[in-house]
CSV table of N, CA and C in Angstrom, one decimal:
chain,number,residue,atom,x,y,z
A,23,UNK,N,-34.9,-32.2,32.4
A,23,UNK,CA,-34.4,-30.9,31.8
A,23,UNK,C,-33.3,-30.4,32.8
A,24,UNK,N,-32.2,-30.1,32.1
A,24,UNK,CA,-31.5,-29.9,33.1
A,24,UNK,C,-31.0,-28.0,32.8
A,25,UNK,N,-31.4,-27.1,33.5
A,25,UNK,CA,-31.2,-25.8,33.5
A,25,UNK,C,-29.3,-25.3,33.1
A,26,UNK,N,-29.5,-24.8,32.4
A,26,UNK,CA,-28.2,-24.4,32.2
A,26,UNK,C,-27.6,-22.9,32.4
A,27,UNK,N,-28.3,-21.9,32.4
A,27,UNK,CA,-28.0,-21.0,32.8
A,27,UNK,C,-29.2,-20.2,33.3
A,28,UNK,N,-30.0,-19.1,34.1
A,28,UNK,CA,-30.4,-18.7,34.5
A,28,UNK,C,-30.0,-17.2,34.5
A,29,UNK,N,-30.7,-16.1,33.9
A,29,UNK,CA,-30.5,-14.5,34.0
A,29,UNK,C,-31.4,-13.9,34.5
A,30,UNK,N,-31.7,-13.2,35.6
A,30,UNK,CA,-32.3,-12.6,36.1
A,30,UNK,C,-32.4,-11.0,35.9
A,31,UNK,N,-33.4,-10.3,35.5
A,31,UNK,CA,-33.4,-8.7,35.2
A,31,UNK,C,-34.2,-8.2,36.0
A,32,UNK,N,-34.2,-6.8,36.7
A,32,UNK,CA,-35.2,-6.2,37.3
A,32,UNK,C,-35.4,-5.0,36.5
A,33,UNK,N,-36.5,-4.5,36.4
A,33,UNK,CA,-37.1,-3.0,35.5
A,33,UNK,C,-38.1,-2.3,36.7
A,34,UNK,N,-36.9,-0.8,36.8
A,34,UNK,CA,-38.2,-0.5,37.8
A,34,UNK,C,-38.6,1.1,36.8
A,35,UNK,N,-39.8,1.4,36.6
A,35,UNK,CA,-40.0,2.5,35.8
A,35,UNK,C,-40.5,2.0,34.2
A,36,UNK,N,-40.4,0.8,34.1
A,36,UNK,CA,-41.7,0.3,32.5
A,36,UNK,C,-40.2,1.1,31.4
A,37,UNK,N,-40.8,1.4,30.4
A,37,UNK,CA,-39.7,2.0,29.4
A,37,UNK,C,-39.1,3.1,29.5
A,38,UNK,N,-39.9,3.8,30.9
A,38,UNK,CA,-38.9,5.3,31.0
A,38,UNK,C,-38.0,4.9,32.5
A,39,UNK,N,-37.4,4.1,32.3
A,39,UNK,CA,-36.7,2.9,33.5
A,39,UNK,C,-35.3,3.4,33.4
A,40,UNK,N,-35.0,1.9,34.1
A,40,UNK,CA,-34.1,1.4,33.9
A,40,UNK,C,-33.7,-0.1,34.6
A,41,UNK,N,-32.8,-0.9,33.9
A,41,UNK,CA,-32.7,-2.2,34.0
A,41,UNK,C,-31.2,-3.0,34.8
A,42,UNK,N,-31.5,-3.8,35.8
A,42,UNK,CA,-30.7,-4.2,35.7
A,42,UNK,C,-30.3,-5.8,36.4
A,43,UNK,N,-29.3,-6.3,36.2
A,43,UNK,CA,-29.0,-8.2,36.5
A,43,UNK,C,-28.9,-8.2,37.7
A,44,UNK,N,-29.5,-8.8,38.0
A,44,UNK,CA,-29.2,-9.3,39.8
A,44,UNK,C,-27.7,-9.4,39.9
A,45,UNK,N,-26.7,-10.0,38.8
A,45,UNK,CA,-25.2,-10.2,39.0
A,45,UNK,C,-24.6,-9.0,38.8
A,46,UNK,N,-25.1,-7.7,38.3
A,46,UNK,CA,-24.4,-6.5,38.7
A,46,UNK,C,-24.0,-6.3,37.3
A,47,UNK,N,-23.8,-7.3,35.8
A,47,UNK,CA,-23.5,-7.1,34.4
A,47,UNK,C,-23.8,-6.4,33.8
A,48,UNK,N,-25.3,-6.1,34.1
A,48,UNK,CA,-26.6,-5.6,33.0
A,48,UNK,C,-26.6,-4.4,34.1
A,49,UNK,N,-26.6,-3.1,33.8
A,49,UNK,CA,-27.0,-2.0,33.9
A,49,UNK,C,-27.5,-1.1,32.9
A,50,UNK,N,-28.7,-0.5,32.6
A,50,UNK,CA,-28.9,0.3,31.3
A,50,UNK,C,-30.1,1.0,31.6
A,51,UNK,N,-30.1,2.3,31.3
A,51,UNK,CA,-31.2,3.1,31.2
A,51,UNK,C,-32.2,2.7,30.4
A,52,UNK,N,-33.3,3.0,30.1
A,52,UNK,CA,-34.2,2.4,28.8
A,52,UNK,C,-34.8,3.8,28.8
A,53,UNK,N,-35.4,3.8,27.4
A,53,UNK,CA,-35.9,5.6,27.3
A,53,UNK,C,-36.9,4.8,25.5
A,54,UNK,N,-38.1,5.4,26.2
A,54,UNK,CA,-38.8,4.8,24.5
A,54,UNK,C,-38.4,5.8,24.0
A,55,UNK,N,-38.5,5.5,22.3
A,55,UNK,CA,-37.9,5.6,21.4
A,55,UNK,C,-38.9,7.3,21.2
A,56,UNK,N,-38.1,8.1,20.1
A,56,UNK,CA,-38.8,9.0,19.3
A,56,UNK,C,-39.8,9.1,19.1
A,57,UNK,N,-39.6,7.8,18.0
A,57,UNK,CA,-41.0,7.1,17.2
A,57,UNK,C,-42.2,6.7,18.1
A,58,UNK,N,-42.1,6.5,19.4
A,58,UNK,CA,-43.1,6.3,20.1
A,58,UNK,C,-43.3,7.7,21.2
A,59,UNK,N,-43.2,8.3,20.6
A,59,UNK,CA,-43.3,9.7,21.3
A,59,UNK,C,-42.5,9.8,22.5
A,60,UNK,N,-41.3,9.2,22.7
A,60,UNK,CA,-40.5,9.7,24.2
A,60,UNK,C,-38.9,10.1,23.6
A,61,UNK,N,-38.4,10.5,24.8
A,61,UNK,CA,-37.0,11.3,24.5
A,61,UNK,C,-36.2,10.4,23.7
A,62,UNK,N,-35.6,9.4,23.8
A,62,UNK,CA,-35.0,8.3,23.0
A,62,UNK,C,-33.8,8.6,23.7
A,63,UNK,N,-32.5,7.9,22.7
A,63,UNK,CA,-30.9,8.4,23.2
A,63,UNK,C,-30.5,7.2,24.6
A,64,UNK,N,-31.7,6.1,24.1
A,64,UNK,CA,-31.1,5.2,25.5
A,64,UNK,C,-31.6,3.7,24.3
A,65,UNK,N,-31.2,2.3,25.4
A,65,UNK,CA,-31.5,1.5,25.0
A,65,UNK,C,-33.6,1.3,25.0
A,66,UNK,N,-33.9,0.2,24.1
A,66,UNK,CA,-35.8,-0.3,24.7
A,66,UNK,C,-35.7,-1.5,24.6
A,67,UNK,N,-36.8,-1.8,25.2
A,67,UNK,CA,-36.8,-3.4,24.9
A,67,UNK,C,-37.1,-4.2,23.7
A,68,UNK,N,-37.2,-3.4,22.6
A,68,UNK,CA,-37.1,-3.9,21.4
A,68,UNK,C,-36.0,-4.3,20.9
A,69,UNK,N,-34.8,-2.9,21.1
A,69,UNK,CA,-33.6,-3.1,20.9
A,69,UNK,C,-32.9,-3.8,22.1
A,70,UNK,N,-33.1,-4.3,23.1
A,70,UNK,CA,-33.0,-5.4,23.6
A,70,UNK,C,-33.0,-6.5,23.2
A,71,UNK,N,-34.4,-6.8,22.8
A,71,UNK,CA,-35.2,-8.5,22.9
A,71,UNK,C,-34.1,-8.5,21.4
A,72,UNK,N,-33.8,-7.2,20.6
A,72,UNK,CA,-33.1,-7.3,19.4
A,72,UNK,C,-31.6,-8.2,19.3
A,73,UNK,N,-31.0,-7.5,20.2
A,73,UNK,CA,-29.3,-7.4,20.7
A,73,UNK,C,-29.4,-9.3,20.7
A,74,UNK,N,-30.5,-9.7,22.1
A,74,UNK,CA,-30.0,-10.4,22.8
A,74,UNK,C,-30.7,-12.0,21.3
A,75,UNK,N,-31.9,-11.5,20.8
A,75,UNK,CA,-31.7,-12.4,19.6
A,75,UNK,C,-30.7,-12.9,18.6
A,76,UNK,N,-30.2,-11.8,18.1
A,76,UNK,CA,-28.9,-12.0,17.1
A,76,UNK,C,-28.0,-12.9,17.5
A,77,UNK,N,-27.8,-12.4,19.0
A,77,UNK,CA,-26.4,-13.2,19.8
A,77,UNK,C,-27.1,-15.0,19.4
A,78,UNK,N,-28.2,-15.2,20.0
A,78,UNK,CA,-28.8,-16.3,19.8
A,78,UNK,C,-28.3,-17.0,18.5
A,79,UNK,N,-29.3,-16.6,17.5
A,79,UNK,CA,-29.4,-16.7,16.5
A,79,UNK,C,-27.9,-16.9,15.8
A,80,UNK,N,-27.2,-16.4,16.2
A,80,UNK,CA,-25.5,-16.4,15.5
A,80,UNK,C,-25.3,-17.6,15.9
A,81,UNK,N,-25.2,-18.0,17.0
A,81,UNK,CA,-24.1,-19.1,17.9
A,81,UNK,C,-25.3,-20.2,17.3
A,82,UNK,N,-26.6,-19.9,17.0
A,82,UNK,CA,-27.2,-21.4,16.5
A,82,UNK,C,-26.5,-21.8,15.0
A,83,UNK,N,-26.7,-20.7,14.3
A,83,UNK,CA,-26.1,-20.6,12.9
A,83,UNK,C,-24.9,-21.3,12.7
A,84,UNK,N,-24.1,-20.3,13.7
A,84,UNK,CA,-22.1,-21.3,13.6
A,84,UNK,C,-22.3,-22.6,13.8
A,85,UNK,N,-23.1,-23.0,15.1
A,85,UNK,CA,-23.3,-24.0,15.2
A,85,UNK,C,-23.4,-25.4,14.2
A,86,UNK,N,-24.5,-24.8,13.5
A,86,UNK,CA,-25.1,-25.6,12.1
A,86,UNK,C,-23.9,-25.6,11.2
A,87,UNK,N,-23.7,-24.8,11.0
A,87,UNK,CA,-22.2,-24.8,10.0
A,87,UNK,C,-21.3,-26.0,10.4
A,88,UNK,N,-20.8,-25.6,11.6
A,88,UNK,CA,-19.6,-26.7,12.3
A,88,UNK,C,-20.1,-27.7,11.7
A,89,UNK,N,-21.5,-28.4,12.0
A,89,UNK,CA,-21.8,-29.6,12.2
A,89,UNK,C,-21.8,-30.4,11.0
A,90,UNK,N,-22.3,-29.3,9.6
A,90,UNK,CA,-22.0,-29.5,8.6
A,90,UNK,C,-21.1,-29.5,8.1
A,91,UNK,N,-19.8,-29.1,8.5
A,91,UNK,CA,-18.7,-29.0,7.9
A,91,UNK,C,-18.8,-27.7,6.8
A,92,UNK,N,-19.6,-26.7,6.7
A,92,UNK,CA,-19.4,-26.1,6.0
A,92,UNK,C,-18.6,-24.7,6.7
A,93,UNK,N,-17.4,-23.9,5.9
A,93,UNK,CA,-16.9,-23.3,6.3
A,93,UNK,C,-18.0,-21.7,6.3
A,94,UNK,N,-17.9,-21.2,7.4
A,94,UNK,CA,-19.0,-19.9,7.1
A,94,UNK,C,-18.1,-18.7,6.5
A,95,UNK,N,-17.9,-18.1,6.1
A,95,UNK,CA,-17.1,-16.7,6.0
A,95,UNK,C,-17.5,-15.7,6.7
A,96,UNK,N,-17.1,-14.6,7.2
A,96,UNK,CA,-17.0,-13.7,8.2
A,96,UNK,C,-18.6,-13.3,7.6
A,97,UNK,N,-19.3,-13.2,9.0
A,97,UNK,CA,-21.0,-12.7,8.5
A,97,UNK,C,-21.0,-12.0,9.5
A,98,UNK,N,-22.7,-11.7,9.3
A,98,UNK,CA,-23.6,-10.8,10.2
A,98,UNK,C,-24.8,-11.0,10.5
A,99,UNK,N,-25.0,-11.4,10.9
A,99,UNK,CA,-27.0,-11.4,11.4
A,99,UNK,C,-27.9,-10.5,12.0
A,100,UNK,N,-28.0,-9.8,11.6
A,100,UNK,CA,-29.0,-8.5,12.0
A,100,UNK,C,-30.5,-8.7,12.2
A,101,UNK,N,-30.9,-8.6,13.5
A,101,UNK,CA,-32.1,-9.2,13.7
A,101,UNK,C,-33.2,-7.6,13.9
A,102,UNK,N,-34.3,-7.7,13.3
A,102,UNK,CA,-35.1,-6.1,13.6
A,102,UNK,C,-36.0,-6.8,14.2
A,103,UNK,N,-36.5,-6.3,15.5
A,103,UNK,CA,-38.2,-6.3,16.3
A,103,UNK,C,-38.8,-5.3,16.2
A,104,UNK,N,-39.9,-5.4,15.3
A,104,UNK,CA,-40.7,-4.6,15.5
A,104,UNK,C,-42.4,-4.3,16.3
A,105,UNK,N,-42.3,-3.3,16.6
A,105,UNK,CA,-43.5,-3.1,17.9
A,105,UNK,C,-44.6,-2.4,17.0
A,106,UNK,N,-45.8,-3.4,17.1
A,106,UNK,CA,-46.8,-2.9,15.8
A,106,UNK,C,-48.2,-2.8,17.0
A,107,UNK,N,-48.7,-2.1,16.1
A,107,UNK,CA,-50.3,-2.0,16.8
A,107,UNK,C,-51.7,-2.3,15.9
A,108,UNK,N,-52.5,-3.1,16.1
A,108,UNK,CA,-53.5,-3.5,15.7
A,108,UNK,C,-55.0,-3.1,16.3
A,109,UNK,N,-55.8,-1.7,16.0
A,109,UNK,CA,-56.6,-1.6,16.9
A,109,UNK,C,-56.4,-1.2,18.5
A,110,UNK,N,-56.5,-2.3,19.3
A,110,UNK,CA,-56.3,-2.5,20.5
A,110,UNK,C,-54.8,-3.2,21.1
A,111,UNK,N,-54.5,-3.9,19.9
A,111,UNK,CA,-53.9,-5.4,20.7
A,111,UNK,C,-52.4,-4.4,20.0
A,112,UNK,N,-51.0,-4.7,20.8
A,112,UNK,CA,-50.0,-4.5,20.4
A,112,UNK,C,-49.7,-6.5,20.5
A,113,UNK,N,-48.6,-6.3,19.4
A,113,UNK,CA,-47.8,-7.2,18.9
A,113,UNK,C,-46.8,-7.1,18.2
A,114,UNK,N,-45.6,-8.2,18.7
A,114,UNK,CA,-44.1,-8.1,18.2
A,114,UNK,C,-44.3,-8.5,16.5
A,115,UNK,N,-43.0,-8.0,15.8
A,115,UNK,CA,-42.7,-9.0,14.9
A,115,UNK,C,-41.5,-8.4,14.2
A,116,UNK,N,-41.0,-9.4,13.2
A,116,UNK,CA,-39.5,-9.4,13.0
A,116,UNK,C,-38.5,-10.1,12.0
A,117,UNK,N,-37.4,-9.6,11.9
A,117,UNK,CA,-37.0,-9.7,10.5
A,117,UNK,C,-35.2,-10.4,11.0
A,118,UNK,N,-34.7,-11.7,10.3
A,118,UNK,CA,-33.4,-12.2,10.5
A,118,UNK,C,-32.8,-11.7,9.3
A,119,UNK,N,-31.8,-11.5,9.2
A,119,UNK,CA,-31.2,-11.4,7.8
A,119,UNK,C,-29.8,-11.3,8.5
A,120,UNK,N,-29.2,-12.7,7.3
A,120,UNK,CA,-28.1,-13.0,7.5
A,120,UNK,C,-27.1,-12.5,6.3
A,121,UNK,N,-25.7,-12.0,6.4
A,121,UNK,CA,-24.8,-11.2,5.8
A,121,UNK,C,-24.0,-12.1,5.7
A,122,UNK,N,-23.6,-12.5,4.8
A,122,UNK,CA,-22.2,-13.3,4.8
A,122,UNK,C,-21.8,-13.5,3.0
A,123,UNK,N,-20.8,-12.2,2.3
A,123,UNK,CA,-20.5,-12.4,1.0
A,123,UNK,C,-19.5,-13.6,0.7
A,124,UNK,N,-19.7,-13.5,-0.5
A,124,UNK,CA,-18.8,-14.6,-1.3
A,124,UNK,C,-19.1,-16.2,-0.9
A,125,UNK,N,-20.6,-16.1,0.0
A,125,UNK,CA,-21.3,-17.7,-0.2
A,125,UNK,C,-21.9,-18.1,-0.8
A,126,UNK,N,-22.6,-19.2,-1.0
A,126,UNK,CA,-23.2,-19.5,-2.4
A,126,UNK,C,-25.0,-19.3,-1.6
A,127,UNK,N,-25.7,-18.6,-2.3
A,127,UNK,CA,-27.1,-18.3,-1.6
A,127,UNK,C,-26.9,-19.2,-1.2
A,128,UNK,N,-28.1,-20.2,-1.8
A,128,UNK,CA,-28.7,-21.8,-1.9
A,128,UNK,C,-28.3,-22.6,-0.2
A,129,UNK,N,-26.7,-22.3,-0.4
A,129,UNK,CA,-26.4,-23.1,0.9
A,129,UNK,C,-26.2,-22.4,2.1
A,130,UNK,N,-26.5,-20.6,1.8
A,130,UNK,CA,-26.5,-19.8,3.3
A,130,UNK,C,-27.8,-19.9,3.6
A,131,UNK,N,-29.2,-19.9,2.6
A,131,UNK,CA,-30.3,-19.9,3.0
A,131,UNK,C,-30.7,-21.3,3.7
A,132,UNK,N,-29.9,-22.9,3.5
A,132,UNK,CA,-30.4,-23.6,3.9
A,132,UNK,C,-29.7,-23.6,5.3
A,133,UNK,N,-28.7,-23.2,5.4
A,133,UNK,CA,-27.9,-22.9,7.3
A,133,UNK,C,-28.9,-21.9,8.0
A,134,UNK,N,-29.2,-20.9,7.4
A,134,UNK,CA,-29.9,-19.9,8.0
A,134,UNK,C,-31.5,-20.4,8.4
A,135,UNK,N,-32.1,-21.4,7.6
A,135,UNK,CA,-33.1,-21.8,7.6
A,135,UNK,C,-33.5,-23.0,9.3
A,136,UNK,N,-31.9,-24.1,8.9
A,136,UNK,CA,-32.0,-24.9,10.2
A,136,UNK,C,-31.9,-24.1,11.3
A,137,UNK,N,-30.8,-23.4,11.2
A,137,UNK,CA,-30.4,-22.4,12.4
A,137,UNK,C,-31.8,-22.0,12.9
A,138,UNK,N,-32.5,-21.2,12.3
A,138,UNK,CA,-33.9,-21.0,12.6
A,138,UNK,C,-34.9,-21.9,13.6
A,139,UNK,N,-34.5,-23.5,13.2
A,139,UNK,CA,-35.5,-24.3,13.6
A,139,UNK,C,-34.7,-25.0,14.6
A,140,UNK,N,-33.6,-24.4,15.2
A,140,UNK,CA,-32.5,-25.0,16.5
A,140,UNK,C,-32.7,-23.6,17.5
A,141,UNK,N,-32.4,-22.8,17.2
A,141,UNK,CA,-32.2,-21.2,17.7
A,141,UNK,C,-33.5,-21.4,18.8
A,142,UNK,N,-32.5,-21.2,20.0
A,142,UNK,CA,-33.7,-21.0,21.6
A,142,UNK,C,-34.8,-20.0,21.0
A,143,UNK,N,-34.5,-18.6,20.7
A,143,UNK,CA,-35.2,-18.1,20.5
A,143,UNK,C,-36.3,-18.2,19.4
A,144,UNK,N,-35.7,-18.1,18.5
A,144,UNK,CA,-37.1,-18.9,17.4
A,144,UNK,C,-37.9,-19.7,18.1
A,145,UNK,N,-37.0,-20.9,18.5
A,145,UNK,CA,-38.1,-21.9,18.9
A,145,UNK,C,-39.4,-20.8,20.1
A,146,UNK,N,-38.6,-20.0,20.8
A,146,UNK,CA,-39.3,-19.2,22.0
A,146,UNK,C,-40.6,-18.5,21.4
A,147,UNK,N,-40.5,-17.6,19.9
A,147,UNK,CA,-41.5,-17.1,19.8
A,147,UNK,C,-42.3,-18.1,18.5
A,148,UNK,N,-41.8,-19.0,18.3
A,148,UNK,CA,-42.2,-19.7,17.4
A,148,UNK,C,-44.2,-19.8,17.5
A,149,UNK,N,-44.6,-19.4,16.5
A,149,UNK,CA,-46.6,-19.5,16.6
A,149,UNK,C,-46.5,-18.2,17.4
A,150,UNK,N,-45.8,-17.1,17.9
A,150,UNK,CA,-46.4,-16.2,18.4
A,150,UNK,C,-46.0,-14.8,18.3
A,151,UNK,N,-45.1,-14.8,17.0
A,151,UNK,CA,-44.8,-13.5,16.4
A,151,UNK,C,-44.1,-14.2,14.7
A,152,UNK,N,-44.4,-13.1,14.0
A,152,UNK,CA,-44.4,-13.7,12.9
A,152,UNK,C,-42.7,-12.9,12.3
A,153,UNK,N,-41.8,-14.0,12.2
A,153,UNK,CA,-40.1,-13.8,12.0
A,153,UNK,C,-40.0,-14.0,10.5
A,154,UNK,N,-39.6,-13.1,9.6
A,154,UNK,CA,-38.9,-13.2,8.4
A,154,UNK,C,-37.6,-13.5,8.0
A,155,UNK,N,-36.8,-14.9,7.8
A,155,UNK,CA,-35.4,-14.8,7.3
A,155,UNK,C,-35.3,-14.2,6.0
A,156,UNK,N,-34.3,-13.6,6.2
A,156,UNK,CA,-33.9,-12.9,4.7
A,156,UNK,C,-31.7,-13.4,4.7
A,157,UNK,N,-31.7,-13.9,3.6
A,157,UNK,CA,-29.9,-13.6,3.6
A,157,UNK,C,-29.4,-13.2,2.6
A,158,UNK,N,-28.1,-12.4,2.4
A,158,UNK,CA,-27.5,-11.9,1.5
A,158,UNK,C,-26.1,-12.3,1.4
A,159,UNK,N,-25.9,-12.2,0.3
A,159,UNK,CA,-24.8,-12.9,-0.1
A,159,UNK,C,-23.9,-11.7,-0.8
C-alpha cells in the first residue's frame, strides 16, 4: 500500500473546541449545534465528516463518469450526517443525493451507485452506518 496523502487534525475542547491541521490550512471553531442544546453559529463534526464526504464522493462520481465516457452535466452532491440516538448507544447515519438536471435517471442512478462502491469514504463506513443514495434529475 502505498500512502498517498496523510491529514492530520488536532481538537482541543470535544464540540465546544476548536480544530486544527498540523499544516496551518484547517482552523475552525466547532460549537454543537442548537438542536443538541449548544450555542451553534460555528462548524460540528457532522457538518464536517459532511463537507469532507461530498468532496469525496464528487471526485469518485466524475471519476466514474470519465471512465465511462459519459458526459455529466453541471451537478451537486449533497451529502446529510445524521447524529441519532438509540437508548444508550449514539450512531451516525446518512443520506447522498446527487443533483444533476437534464440526465436521464436510469444512468445518473447507475454512476451514482458505482461511485458509491469506489468512494474512499463509503467504502470507510461501509457495514457501519447505514448511507442512503438518492438522485434527482
Amino acid at each position: 500500500m502505498d500512502i498517498l496523502y496523510t491529514a492530520t487534525v488536532s481538537n482541543v475542547g470535544g464540540r465546544d473546541g476548536d480544530v486544527k491541521s498540523l499544516d496551518g490550512v484547517l482552523e475552525l471553531d466547532v460549537k454543537r449545534p442548537v438542536e443538541m442544546h449548544g450555542e451553534g453559529g460555528a462548524a460540528n463534526p457532522e457538518m464536517l465528516f459532511a463537507a469532507a464526504y461530498s468532496s469525496c464522493y464528487n471526485g469518485a462520481l466524475m471519476a466514474v463518469a470519465e471512465r465511462r465516457k459519459v458526459i455529466l452535466p453541471e451537478h451537486a452532491v449533497e451529502v446529510s450526517i445524521s447524529l441519532n440516538k438509540e437508548g444508550n448507544n449514539m450512531f451516525l447515519s446518512g443520506k447522498i443525493t446527487v443533483k444533476a438536471p437534464n440526465m436521464d435517471k436510469d444512468e445518473l442512478q447507475q454512476l451514482a451507485e458505482t461511485a458509491h462502491a469506489v468512494c474512499p469514504y463509503s467504502k470507510a463506513v461501509k457495514g457501519n452506518m447505514d448511507m442512503k443514495i438518492e438522485v434527482m434529475v
